[in-house]
PDB file of N, CA and C in Angstrom:
ATOM      1  N   GLN W  15     -13.109  23.239  10.560  1.00 94.00           N
ATOM      2  CA  GLN W  15     -12.235  22.108  10.678  1.00 94.00           C
ATOM      3  C   GLN W  15     -11.506  21.871   9.363  1.00 94.00           C
ATOM      4  N   VAL W  16     -10.298  21.396   9.490  1.00 97.00           N
ATOM      5  CA  VAL W  16      -9.492  21.092   8.324  1.00 97.00           C
ATOM      6  C   VAL W  16      -9.942  19.770   7.725  1.00 97.00           C
ATOM      7  N   GLN W  17     -10.115  19.763   6.419  1.00 98.00           N
ATOM      8  CA  GLN W  17     -10.456  18.539   5.713  1.00 98.00           C
ATOM      9  C   GLN W  17      -9.642  18.434   4.429  1.00 98.00           C
ATOM     10  N   LEU W  18      -9.205  17.232   4.137  1.00 98.00           N
ATOM     11  CA  LEU W  18      -8.540  16.905   2.885  1.00 98.00           C
ATOM     12  C   LEU W  18      -9.221  15.663   2.334  1.00 98.00           C
ATOM     13  N   VAL W  19      -9.734  15.754   1.125  1.00 98.00           N
ATOM     14  CA  VAL W  19     -10.504  14.663   0.539  1.00 98.00           C
ATOM     15  C   VAL W  19      -9.918  14.295  -0.808  1.00 98.00           C
ATOM     16  N   GLU W  20      -9.377  13.083  -0.896  1.00 98.00           N
ATOM     17  CA  GLU W  20      -8.831  12.575  -2.142  1.00 98.00           C
ATOM     18  C   GLU W  20      -9.921  11.898  -2.967  1.00 98.00           C
ATOM     19  N   SER W  21      -9.742  11.913  -4.273  1.00 98.00           N
ATOM     20  CA  SER W  21     -10.617  11.183  -5.170  1.00 98.00           C
ATOM     21  C   SER W  21      -9.852  10.864  -6.446  1.00 98.00           C
ATOM     22  N   GLY W  22     -10.410   9.974  -7.244  1.00 98.00           N
ATOM     23  CA  GLY W  22      -9.840   9.658  -8.538  1.00 98.00           C
ATOM     24  C   GLY W  22      -9.136   8.329  -8.630  1.00 98.00           C
ATOM     25  N   GLY W  23      -9.018   7.621  -7.533  1.00 98.00           N
ATOM     26  CA  GLY W  23      -8.376   6.323  -7.560  1.00 98.00           C
ATOM     27  C   GLY W  23      -9.219   5.294  -8.286  1.00 98.00           C
ATOM     28  N   GLY W  24      -8.602   4.167  -8.580  1.00 98.00           N
ATOM     29  CA  GLY W  24      -9.298   3.102  -9.272  1.00 98.00           C
ATOM     30  C   GLY W  24      -8.337   2.081  -9.828  1.00 98.00           C
ATOM     31  N   LEU W  25      -8.866   1.246 -10.701  1.00 98.00           N
ATOM     32  CA  LEU W  25      -8.094   0.188 -11.348  1.00 98.00           C
ATOM     33  C   LEU W  25      -7.658   0.642 -12.732  1.00 98.00           C
ATOM     34  N   VAL W  26      -6.385   0.466 -13.033  1.00 98.00           N
ATOM     35  CA  VAL W  26      -5.849   0.856 -14.327  1.00 98.00           C
ATOM     36  C   VAL W  26      -4.814  -0.173 -14.770  1.00 98.00           C
ATOM     37  N   GLN W  27      -4.691  -0.363 -16.078  1.00 98.00           N
ATOM     38  CA  GLN W  27      -3.710  -1.298 -16.614  1.00 98.00           C
ATOM     39  C   GLN W  27      -2.310  -0.696 -16.612  1.00 98.00           C
ATOM     40  N   PRO W  28      -1.275  -1.536 -16.538  1.00 98.00           N
ATOM     41  CA  PRO W  28       0.087  -1.014 -16.668  1.00 98.00           C
ATOM     42  C   PRO W  28       0.235  -0.183 -17.937  1.00 98.00           C
ATOM     43  N   GLY W  29       0.927   0.932 -17.802  1.00 98.00           N
ATOM     44  CA  GLY W  29       1.081   1.861 -18.903  1.00 98.00           C
ATOM     45  C   GLY W  29      -0.014   2.899 -19.000  1.00 98.00           C
ATOM     46  N   GLY W  30      -1.056   2.733 -18.229  1.00 98.00           N
ATOM     47  CA  GLY W  30      -2.175   3.654 -18.252  1.00 98.00           C
ATOM     48  C   GLY W  30      -1.943   4.892 -17.411  1.00 98.00           C
ATOM     49  N   SER W  31      -2.974   5.722 -17.349  1.00 98.00           N
ATOM     50  CA  SER W  31      -2.902   6.987 -16.641  1.00 98.00           C
ATOM     51  C   SER W  31      -4.081   7.146 -15.698  1.00 98.00           C
ATOM     52  N   LEU W  32      -3.865   7.954 -14.681  1.00 98.00           N
ATOM     53  CA  LEU W  32      -4.899   8.248 -13.710  1.00 98.00           C
ATOM     54  C   LEU W  32      -4.608   9.621 -13.126  1.00 98.00           C
ATOM     55  N   ARG W  33      -5.653  10.355 -12.807  1.00 98.00           N
ATOM     56  CA  ARG W  33      -5.504  11.669 -12.202  1.00 98.00           C
ATOM     57  C   ARG W  33      -6.217  11.703 -10.856  1.00 98.00           C
ATOM     58  N   LEU W  34      -5.464  11.968  -9.798  1.00 98.00           N
ATOM     59  CA  LEU W  34      -6.019  12.094  -8.464  1.00 98.00           C
ATOM     60  C   LEU W  34      -6.237  13.562  -8.114  1.00 98.00           C
ATOM     61  N   SER W  35      -7.250  13.809  -7.300  1.00 98.00           N
ATOM     62  CA  SER W  35      -7.529  15.150  -6.805  1.00 98.00           C
ATOM     63  C   SER W  35      -7.551  15.137  -5.287  1.00 98.00           C
ATOM     64  N   CYS W  36      -7.169  16.246  -4.702  1.00 98.00           N
ATOM     65  CA  CYS W  36      -7.244  16.442  -3.262  1.00 98.00           C
ATOM     66  C   CYS W  36      -7.857  17.809  -3.015  1.00 98.00           C
ATOM     67  N   VAL W  37      -9.073  17.817  -2.496  1.00 98.00           N
ATOM     68  CA  VAL W  37      -9.775  19.062  -2.204  1.00 98.00           C
ATOM     69  C   VAL W  37      -9.595  19.393  -0.734  1.00 98.00           C
ATOM     70  N   ALA W  38      -9.088  20.581  -0.459  1.00 98.00           N
ATOM     71  CA  ALA W  38      -8.778  21.005   0.899  1.00 98.00           C
ATOM     72  C   ALA W  38      -9.745  22.083   1.368  1.00 98.00           C
ATOM     73  N   SER W  39      -9.979  22.117   2.664  1.00 98.00           N
ATOM     74  CA  SER W  39     -10.793  23.164   3.258  1.00 98.00           C
ATOM     75  C   SER W  39     -10.367  23.373   4.704  1.00 98.00           C
ATOM     76  N   GLY W  40     -10.686  24.544   5.241  1.00 98.00           N
ATOM     77  CA  GLY W  40     -10.431  24.820   6.644  1.00 98.00           C
ATOM     78  C   GLY W  40      -9.108  25.494   6.946  1.00 98.00           C
ATOM     79  N   PHE W  41      -8.351  25.820   5.927  1.00 98.00           N
ATOM     80  CA  PHE W  41      -7.094  26.542   6.118  1.00 98.00           C
ATOM     81  C   PHE W  41      -6.769  27.306   4.839  1.00 98.00           C
ATOM     82  N   PRO W  42      -5.882  28.300   4.930  1.00 97.00           N
ATOM     83  CA  PRO W  42      -5.540  29.097   3.740  1.00 97.00           C
ATOM     84  C   PRO W  42      -4.652  28.301   2.789  1.00 97.00           C
ATOM     85  N   PHE W  43      -5.300  27.532   1.945  1.00 98.00           N
ATOM     86  CA  PHE W  43      -4.651  26.555   1.078  1.00 98.00           C
ATOM     87  C   PHE W  43      -3.475  27.140   0.314  1.00 98.00           C
ATOM     88  N   GLY W  44      -3.669  28.322  -0.264  1.00 97.00           N
ATOM     89  CA  GLY W  44      -2.655  28.912  -1.130  1.00 97.00           C
ATOM     90  C   GLY W  44      -1.368  29.298  -0.439  1.00 97.00           C
ATOM     91  N   LEU W  45      -1.358  29.333   0.867  1.00 97.00           N
ATOM     92  CA  LEU W  45      -0.179  29.738   1.620  1.00 97.00           C
ATOM     93  C   LEU W  45       0.695  28.567   2.052  1.00 97.00           C
ATOM     94  N   TYR W  46       0.269  27.346   1.772  1.00 98.00           N
ATOM     95  CA  TYR W  46       0.954  26.187   2.323  1.00 98.00           C
ATOM     96  C   TYR W  46       1.392  25.194   1.267  1.00 98.00           C
ATOM     97  N   ALA W  47       2.511  24.560   1.559  1.00 98.00           N
ATOM     98  CA  ALA W  47       2.957  23.445   0.745  1.00 98.00           C
ATOM     99  C   ALA W  47       2.011  22.263   0.918  1.00 98.00           C
ATOM    100  N   MET W  48       1.896  21.463  -0.120  1.00 98.00           N
ATOM    101  CA  MET W  48       1.080  20.259  -0.097  1.00 98.00           C
ATOM    102  C   MET W  48       1.907  19.081  -0.590  1.00 98.00           C
ATOM    103  N   SER W  49       1.552  17.893  -0.132  1.00 98.00           N
ATOM    104  CA  SER W  49       2.315  16.696  -0.479  1.00 98.00           C
ATOM    105  C   SER W  49       1.397  15.546  -0.829  1.00 98.00           C
ATOM    106  N   TRP W  50       1.907  14.664  -1.669  1.00 98.00           N
ATOM    107  CA  TRP W  50       1.302  13.362  -1.923  1.00 98.00           C
ATOM    108  C   TRP W  50       2.193  12.274  -1.326  1.00 98.00           C
ATOM    109  N   TYR W  51       1.583  11.366  -0.599  1.00 98.00           N
ATOM    110  CA  TYR W  51       2.236  10.180  -0.073  1.00 98.00           C
ATOM    111  C   TYR W  51       1.498   8.945  -0.575  1.00 98.00           C
ATOM    112  N   ARG W  52       2.141   7.798  -0.431  1.00 98.00           N
ATOM    113  CA  ARG W  52       1.464   6.548  -0.749  1.00 98.00           C
ATOM    114  C   ARG W  52       1.967   5.433   0.154  1.00 98.00           C
ATOM    115  N   ARG W  53       1.117   4.423   0.349  1.00 98.00           N
ATOM    116  CA  ARG W  53       1.481   3.236   1.101  1.00 98.00           C
ATOM    117  C   ARG W  53       1.167   2.003   0.253  1.00 98.00           C
ATOM    118  N   PRO W  54       2.202   1.427  -0.367  1.00 98.00           N
ATOM    119  CA  PRO W  54       1.987   0.171  -1.100  1.00 98.00           C
ATOM    120  C   PRO W  54       1.676  -0.949  -0.126  1.00 98.00           C
ATOM    121  N   PRO W  55       0.950  -1.972  -0.565  1.00 96.00           N
ATOM    122  CA  PRO W  55       0.646  -3.083   0.340  1.00 96.00           C
ATOM    123  C   PRO W  55       1.927  -3.753   0.831  1.00 96.00           C
ATOM    124  N   GLY W  56       2.052  -3.880   2.144  1.00 96.00           N
ATOM    125  CA  GLY W  56       3.217  -4.505   2.744  1.00 96.00           C
ATOM    126  C   GLY W  56       4.414  -3.603   2.909  1.00 96.00           C
ATOM    127  N   TYR W  57       4.286  -2.343   2.565  1.00 97.00           N
ATOM    128  CA  TYR W  57       5.391  -1.406   2.658  1.00 97.00           C
ATOM    129  C   TYR W  57       5.021  -0.216   3.524  1.00 97.00           C
ATOM    130  N   GLU W  58       6.033   0.525   3.886  1.00 97.00           N
ATOM    131  CA  GLU W  58       5.831   1.710   4.715  1.00 97.00           C
ATOM    132  C   GLU W  58       5.330   2.880   3.869  1.00 97.00           C
ATOM    133  N   LEU W  59       4.809   3.864   4.553  1.00 97.00           N
ATOM    134  CA  LEU W  59       4.384   5.092   3.892  1.00 97.00           C
ATOM    135  C   LEU W  59       5.592   5.774   3.258  1.00 97.00           C
ATOM    136  N   GLU W  60       5.427   6.255   2.034  1.00 97.00           N
ATOM    137  CA  GLU W  60       6.518   6.931   1.353  1.00 97.00           C
ATOM    138  C   GLU W  60       6.034   8.217   0.700  1.00 97.00           C
ATOM    139  N   LEU W  61       6.926   9.165   0.643  1.00 98.00           N
ATOM    140  CA  LEU W  61       6.633  10.421  -0.038  1.00 98.00           C
ATOM    141  C   LEU W  61       6.639  10.206  -1.546  1.00 98.00           C
ATOM    142  N   VAL W  62       5.632  10.734  -2.224  1.00 98.00           N
ATOM    143  CA  VAL W  62       5.589  10.732  -3.681  1.00 98.00           C
ATOM    144  C   VAL W  62       6.186  12.022  -4.225  1.00 98.00           C
ATOM    145  N   GLY W  63       5.702  13.134  -3.711  1.00 98.00           N
ATOM    146  CA  GLY W  63       6.195  14.433  -4.132  1.00 98.00           C
ATOM    147  C   GLY W  63       5.494  15.534  -3.387  1.00 98.00           C
ATOM    148  N   GLN W  64       5.922  16.743  -3.638  1.00 98.00           N
ATOM    149  CA  GLN W  64       5.349  17.883  -2.953  1.00 98.00           C
ATOM    150  C   GLN W  64       5.354  19.099  -3.860  1.00 98.00           C
ATOM    151  N   ILE W  65       4.464  20.002  -3.557  1.00 98.00           N
ATOM    152  CA  ILE W  65       4.366  21.249  -4.291  1.00 98.00           C
ATOM    153  C   ILE W  65       4.327  22.388  -3.289  1.00 98.00           C
ATOM    154  N   PHE W  66       5.148  23.400  -3.536  1.00 98.00           N
ATOM    155  CA  PHE W  66       5.285  24.500  -2.611  1.00 98.00           C
ATOM    156  C   PHE W  66       4.380  25.662  -3.009  1.00 98.00           C
ATOM    157  N   GLN W  67       4.328  26.662  -2.172  1.00 95.00           N
ATOM    158  CA  GLN W  67       3.464  27.814  -2.425  1.00 95.00           C
ATOM    159  C   GLN W  67       3.759  28.442  -3.785  1.00 95.00           C
ATOM    160  N   SER W  68       5.022  28.467  -4.142  1.00 94.00           N
ATOM    161  CA  SER W  68       5.444  29.069  -5.396  1.00 94.00           C
ATOM    162  C   SER W  68       5.048  28.253  -6.619  1.00 94.00           C
ATOM    163  N   GLY W  69       4.641  27.003  -6.396  1.00 95.00           N
ATOM    164  CA  GLY W  69       4.383  26.091  -7.488  1.00 95.00           C
ATOM    165  C   GLY W  69       5.553  25.179  -7.803  1.00 95.00           C
ATOM    166  N   LEU W  70       6.690  25.423  -7.197  1.00 98.00           N
ATOM    167  CA  LEU W  70       7.846  24.542  -7.355  1.00 98.00           C
ATOM    168  C   LEU W  70       7.483  23.157  -6.853  1.00 98.00           C
ATOM    169  N   THR W  71       7.924  22.136  -7.570  1.00 98.00           N
ATOM    170  CA  THR W  71       7.620  20.759  -7.208  1.00 98.00           C
ATOM    171  C   THR W  71       8.881  19.948  -6.994  1.00 98.00           C
ATOM    172  N   HIS W  72       8.743  18.895  -6.224  1.00 98.00           N
ATOM    173  CA  HIS W  72       9.789  17.917  -6.004  1.00 98.00           C
ATOM    174  C   HIS W  72       9.164  16.536  -6.078  1.00 98.00           C
ATOM    175  N   TYR W  73       9.873  15.600  -6.704  1.00 98.00           N
ATOM    176  CA  TYR W  73       9.394  14.235  -6.839  1.00 98.00           C
ATOM    177  C   TYR W  73      10.453  13.247  -6.389  1.00 98.00           C
ATOM    178  N   GLU W  74       9.993  12.160  -5.807  1.00 97.00           N
ATOM    179  CA  GLU W  74      10.899  11.070  -5.508  1.00 97.00           C
ATOM    180  C   GLU W  74      11.324  10.383  -6.797  1.00 97.00           C
ATOM    181  N   ASP W  75      12.494   9.766  -6.765  1.00 97.00           N
ATOM    182  CA  ASP W  75      13.068   9.194  -7.974  1.00 97.00           C
ATOM    183  C   ASP W  75      12.169   8.150  -8.635  1.00 97.00           C
ATOM    184  N   SER W  76      11.413   7.417  -7.835  1.00 95.00           N
ATOM    185  CA  SER W  76      10.605   6.336  -8.373  1.00 95.00           C
ATOM    186  C   SER W  76       9.486   6.812  -9.293  1.00 95.00           C
ATOM    187  N   VAL W  77       9.084   8.073  -9.163  1.00 96.00           N
ATOM    188  CA  VAL W  77       7.985   8.590  -9.970  1.00 96.00           C
ATOM    189  C   VAL W  77       8.401   9.730 -10.882  1.00 96.00           C
ATOM    190  N   LYS W  78       9.623  10.176 -10.757  1.00 96.00           N
ATOM    191  CA  LYS W  78      10.102  11.317 -11.530  1.00 96.00           C
ATOM    192  C   LYS W  78       9.989  11.034 -13.028  1.00 96.00           C
ATOM    193  N   GLY W  79       9.415  11.980 -13.747  1.00 96.00           N
ATOM    194  CA  GLY W  79       9.221  11.833 -15.174  1.00 96.00           C
ATOM    195  C   GLY W  79       7.905  11.190 -15.558  1.00 96.00           C
ATOM    196  N   ARG W  80       7.213  10.596 -14.605  1.00 98.00           N
ATOM    197  CA  ARG W  80       5.926   9.952 -14.867  1.00 98.00           C
ATOM    198  C   ARG W  80       4.761  10.656 -14.183  1.00 98.00           C
ATOM    199  N   PHE W  81       5.017  11.215 -13.008  1.00 98.00           N
ATOM    200  CA  PHE W  81       3.971  11.861 -12.223  1.00 98.00           C
ATOM    201  C   PHE W  81       4.167  13.373 -12.241  1.00 98.00           C
ATOM    202  N   THR W  82       3.064  14.102 -12.208  1.00 98.00           N
ATOM    203  CA  THR W  82       3.103  15.555 -12.158  1.00 98.00           C
ATOM    204  C   THR W  82       2.128  16.059 -11.097  1.00 98.00           C
ATOM    205  N   ILE W  83       2.631  16.877 -10.194  1.00 98.00           N
ATOM    206  CA  ILE W  83       1.801  17.508  -9.173  1.00 98.00           C
ATOM    207  C   ILE W  83       1.503  18.940  -9.603  1.00 98.00           C
ATOM    208  N   SER W  84       0.253  19.341  -9.441  1.00 98.00           N
ATOM    209  CA  SER W  84      -0.137  20.710  -9.720  1.00 98.00           C
ATOM    210  C   SER W  84      -1.149  21.158  -8.671  1.00 98.00           C
ATOM    211  N   ARG W  85      -1.435  22.447  -8.663  1.00 98.00           N
ATOM    212  CA  ARG W  85      -2.425  22.952  -7.721  1.00 98.00           C
ATOM    213  C   ARG W  85      -3.205  24.087  -8.344  1.00 98.00           C
ATOM    214  N   ASP W  86      -4.456  24.197  -7.938  1.00 97.00           N
ATOM    215  CA  ASP W  86      -5.337  25.283  -8.340  1.00 97.00           C
ATOM    216  C   ASP W  86      -5.813  25.933  -7.052  1.00 97.00           C
ATOM    217  N   ASN W  87      -5.195  27.039  -6.697  1.00 97.00           N
ATOM    218  CA  ASN W  87      -5.497  27.676  -5.420  1.00 97.00           C
ATOM    219  C   ASN W  87      -6.914  28.246  -5.364  1.00 97.00           C
ATOM    220  N   ASP W  88      -7.470  28.617  -6.511  1.00 97.00           N
ATOM    221  CA  ASP W  88      -8.843  29.117  -6.543  1.00 97.00           C
ATOM    222  C   ASP W  88      -9.843  28.028  -6.195  1.00 97.00           C
ATOM    223  N   LYS W  89      -9.474  26.785  -6.445  1.00 98.00           N
ATOM    224  CA  LYS W  89     -10.339  25.648  -6.154  1.00 98.00           C
ATOM    225  C   LYS W  89      -9.905  24.884  -4.910  1.00 98.00           C
ATOM    226  N   ASN W  90      -8.859  25.361  -4.240  1.00 98.00           N
ATOM    227  CA  ASN W  90      -8.311  24.671  -3.069  1.00 98.00           C
ATOM    228  C   ASN W  90      -8.044  23.199  -3.366  1.00 98.00           C
ATOM    229  N   THR W  91      -7.469  22.957  -4.522  1.00 98.00           N
ATOM    230  CA  THR W  91      -7.298  21.587  -4.987  1.00 98.00           C
ATOM    231  C   THR W  91      -5.878  21.340  -5.467  1.00 98.00           C
ATOM    232  N   MET W  92      -5.339  20.198  -5.072  1.00 98.00           N
ATOM    233  CA  MET W  92      -4.071  19.700  -5.567  1.00 98.00           C
ATOM    234  C   MET W  92      -4.344  18.457  -6.401  1.00 98.00           C
ATOM    235  N   TYR W  93      -3.554  18.272  -7.455  1.00 98.00           N
ATOM    236  CA  TYR W  93      -3.730  17.155  -8.361  1.00 98.00           C
ATOM    237  C   TYR W  93      -2.458  16.322  -8.448  1.00 98.00           C
ATOM    238  N   LEU W  94      -2.642  15.059  -8.772  1.00 98.00           N
ATOM    239  CA  LEU W  94      -1.533  14.172  -9.088  1.00 98.00           C
ATOM    240  C   LEU W  94      -1.863  13.467 -10.391  1.00 98.00           C
ATOM    241  N   GLN W  95      -1.201  13.876 -11.465  1.00 98.00           N
ATOM    242  CA  GLN W  95      -1.351  13.222 -12.754  1.00 98.00           C
ATOM    243  C   GLN W  95      -0.329  12.096 -12.834  1.00 98.00           C
ATOM    244  N   MET W  96      -0.803  10.877 -13.008  1.00 98.00           N
ATOM    245  CA  MET W  96       0.049   9.701 -13.040  1.00 98.00           C
ATOM    246  C   MET W  96      -0.015   9.074 -14.423  1.00 98.00           C
ATOM    247  N   ASN W  97       1.126   9.015 -15.083  1.00 98.00           N
ATOM    248  CA  ASN W  97       1.235   8.415 -16.404  1.00 98.00           C
ATOM    249  C   ASN W  97       2.197   7.237 -16.358  1.00 98.00           C
ATOM    250  N   SER W  98       2.138   6.401 -17.384  1.00 98.00           N
ATOM    251  CA  SER W  98       3.025   5.238 -17.488  1.00 98.00           C
ATOM    252  C   SER W  98       3.022   4.422 -16.201  1.00 98.00           C
ATOM    253  N   LEU W  99       1.846   4.144 -15.707  1.00 98.00           N
ATOM    254  CA  LEU W  99       1.718   3.476 -14.418  1.00 98.00           C
ATOM    255  C   LEU W  99       2.262   2.053 -14.456  1.00 98.00           C
ATOM    256  N   LYS W 100       2.861   1.663 -13.349  1.00 98.00           N
ATOM    257  CA  LYS W 100       3.461   0.352 -13.175  1.00 98.00           C
ATOM    258  C   LYS W 100       2.770  -0.381 -12.033  1.00 98.00           C
ATOM    259  N   PRO W 101       2.818  -1.712 -12.032  1.00 98.00           N
ATOM    260  CA  PRO W 101       2.214  -2.444 -10.911  1.00 98.00           C
ATOM    261  C   PRO W 101       2.739  -1.999  -9.551  1.00 98.00           C
ATOM    262  N   GLU W 102       4.008  -1.622  -9.474  1.00 97.00           N
ATOM    263  CA  GLU W 102       4.573  -1.179  -8.209  1.00 97.00           C
ATOM    264  C   GLU W 102       4.053   0.175  -7.744  1.00 97.00           C
ATOM    265  N   ASP W 103       3.272   0.853  -8.582  1.00 98.00           N
ATOM    266  CA  ASP W 103       2.600   2.077  -8.157  1.00 98.00           C
ATOM    267  C   ASP W 103       1.330   1.787  -7.371  1.00 98.00           C
ATOM    268  N   THR W 104       0.917   0.529  -7.327  1.00 98.00           N
ATOM    269  CA  THR W 104      -0.267   0.152  -6.568  1.00 98.00           C
ATOM    270  C   THR W 104      -0.089   0.536  -5.102  1.00 98.00           C
ATOM    271  N   ALA W 105      -1.026   1.304  -4.571  1.00 98.00           N
ATOM    272  CA  ALA W 105      -0.919   1.807  -3.210  1.00 98.00           C
ATOM    273  C   ALA W 105      -2.175   2.583  -2.859  1.00 98.00           C
ATOM    274  N   VAL W 106      -2.308   2.876  -1.579  1.00 98.00           N
ATOM    275  CA  VAL W 106      -3.261   3.885  -1.148  1.00 98.00           C
ATOM    276  C   VAL W 106      -2.538   5.224  -1.177  1.00 98.00           C
ATOM    277  N   TYR W 107      -3.107   6.173  -1.873  1.00 98.00           N
ATOM    278  CA  TYR W 107      -2.501   7.487  -2.028  1.00 98.00           C
ATOM    279  C   TYR W 107      -3.173   8.490  -1.110  1.00 98.00           C
ATOM    280  N   TYR W 108      -2.356   9.272  -0.407  1.00 98.00           N
ATOM    281  CA  TYR W 108      -2.826  10.246   0.553  1.00 98.00           C
ATOM    282  C   TYR W 108      -2.304  11.635   0.208  1.00 98.00           C
ATOM    283  N   CYS W 109      -3.129  12.648   0.440  1.00 98.00           N
ATOM    284  CA  CYS W 109      -2.623  14.012   0.389  1.00 98.00           C
ATOM    285  C   CYS W 109      -2.415  14.519   1.805  1.00 98.00           C
ATOM    286  N   MET W 110      -1.460  15.415   1.950  1.00 98.00           N
ATOM    287  CA  MET W 110      -1.126  15.966   3.251  1.00 98.00           C
ATOM    288  C   MET W 110      -0.851  17.454   3.114  1.00 98.00           C
ATOM    289  N   GLY W 111      -1.362  18.226   4.064  1.00 97.00           N
ATOM    290  CA  GLY W 111      -1.099  19.657   4.109  1.00 97.00           C
ATOM    291  C   GLY W 111      -1.565  20.241   5.419  1.00 97.00           C
ATOM    292  N   TYR W 112      -0.851  21.262   5.864  1.00 97.00           N
ATOM    293  CA  TYR W 112      -1.208  21.943   7.103  1.00 97.00           C
ATOM    294  C   TYR W 112      -1.226  20.955   8.278  1.00 97.00           C
ATOM    295  N   GLY W 113      -0.400  19.935   8.216  1.00 96.00           N
ATOM    296  CA  GLY W 113      -0.323  18.940   9.272  1.00 96.00           C
ATOM    297  C   GLY W 113      -1.478  17.957   9.305  1.00 96.00           C
ATOM    298  N   ASN W 114      -2.264  17.901   8.250  1.00 98.00           N
ATOM    299  CA  ASN W 114      -3.429  17.032   8.185  1.00 98.00           C
ATOM    300  C   ASN W 114      -3.350  16.085   7.001  1.00 98.00           C
ATOM    301  N   TRP W 115      -4.079  14.993   7.128  1.00 98.00           N
ATOM    302  CA  TRP W 115      -4.085  13.936   6.121  1.00 98.00           C
ATOM    303  C   TRP W 115      -5.489  13.654   5.617  1.00 98.00           C
ATOM    304  N   GLY W 116      -5.579  13.303   4.349  1.00 98.00           N
ATOM    305  CA  GLY W 116      -6.831  12.817   3.806  1.00 98.00           C
ATOM    306  C   GLY W 116      -7.050  11.365   4.161  1.00 98.00           C
ATOM    307  N   GLN W 117      -8.168  10.834   3.713  1.00 97.00           N
ATOM    308  CA  GLN W 117      -8.541   9.453   4.034  1.00 97.00           C
ATOM    309  C   GLN W 117      -7.863   8.441   3.125  1.00 97.00           C
ATOM    310  N   GLY W 118      -7.331   8.888   2.020  1.00 98.00           N
ATOM    311  CA  GLY W 118      -6.664   8.021   1.073  1.00 98.00           C
ATOM    312  C   GLY W 118      -7.581   7.547  -0.035  1.00 98.00           C
ATOM    313  N   THR W 119      -7.000   7.262  -1.186  1.00 98.00           N
ATOM    314  CA  THR W 119      -7.718   6.691  -2.310  1.00 98.00           C
ATOM    315  C   THR W 119      -6.875   5.575  -2.914  1.00 98.00           C
ATOM    316  N   GLN W 120      -7.518   4.454  -3.201  1.00 98.00           N
ATOM    317  CA  GLN W 120      -6.818   3.266  -3.673  1.00 98.00           C
ATOM    318  C   GLN W 120      -6.517   3.359  -5.160  1.00 98.00           C
ATOM    319  N   VAL W 121      -5.271   3.105  -5.507  1.00 98.00           N
ATOM    320  CA  VAL W 121      -4.849   2.986  -6.900  1.00 98.00           C
ATOM    321  C   VAL W 121      -4.315   1.578  -7.107  1.00 98.00           C
ATOM    322  N   THR W 122      -4.894   0.866  -8.047  1.00 98.00           N
ATOM    323  CA  THR W 122      -4.457  -0.487  -8.352  1.00 98.00           C
ATOM    324  C   THR W 122      -4.054  -0.564  -9.814  1.00 98.00           C
ATOM    325  N   VAL W 123      -2.813  -0.960 -10.064  1.00 98.00           N
ATOM    326  CA  VAL W 123      -2.276  -1.088 -11.417  1.00 98.00           C
ATOM    327  C   VAL W 123      -2.067  -2.562 -11.685  1.00 98.00           C
ATOM    328  N   SER W 124      -2.875  -3.109 -12.558  1.00 97.00           N
ATOM    329  CA  SER W 124      -2.849  -4.542 -12.803  1.00 97.00           C
ATOM    330  C   SER W 124      -3.404  -4.845 -14.179  1.00 97.00           C
ATOM    331  N   SER W 125      -2.839  -5.866 -14.817  1.00 94.00           N
ATOM    332  CA  SER W 125      -3.333  -6.326 -16.098  1.00 94.00           C
ATOM    333  C   SER W 125      -4.371  -7.430 -15.940  1.00 94.00           C
TER     334      SER W 125
END
């Protein structure tokens, strides 16, 4: 069965950093694009960014220059490094790949 498990969420102050992980299993991870999404409280689900098989990445404007997506195919893991965090980054963060979603991990940015 396909599984995607996020971890690394928590409470951080504005300007701080956090690193999320998404461990995948049940499909050939290295052959597929992976994505990070988030749902801020009271808002719709939005794309954060994505990483393709080649390692090429794309980011939405709201996080460009602050967030970095990477992947380690040997570990079947995708990462989201978040720097210069803002209160508006507060959301449940989800990883998506192979048509499947993780359970989400809460990120709260507050002073």
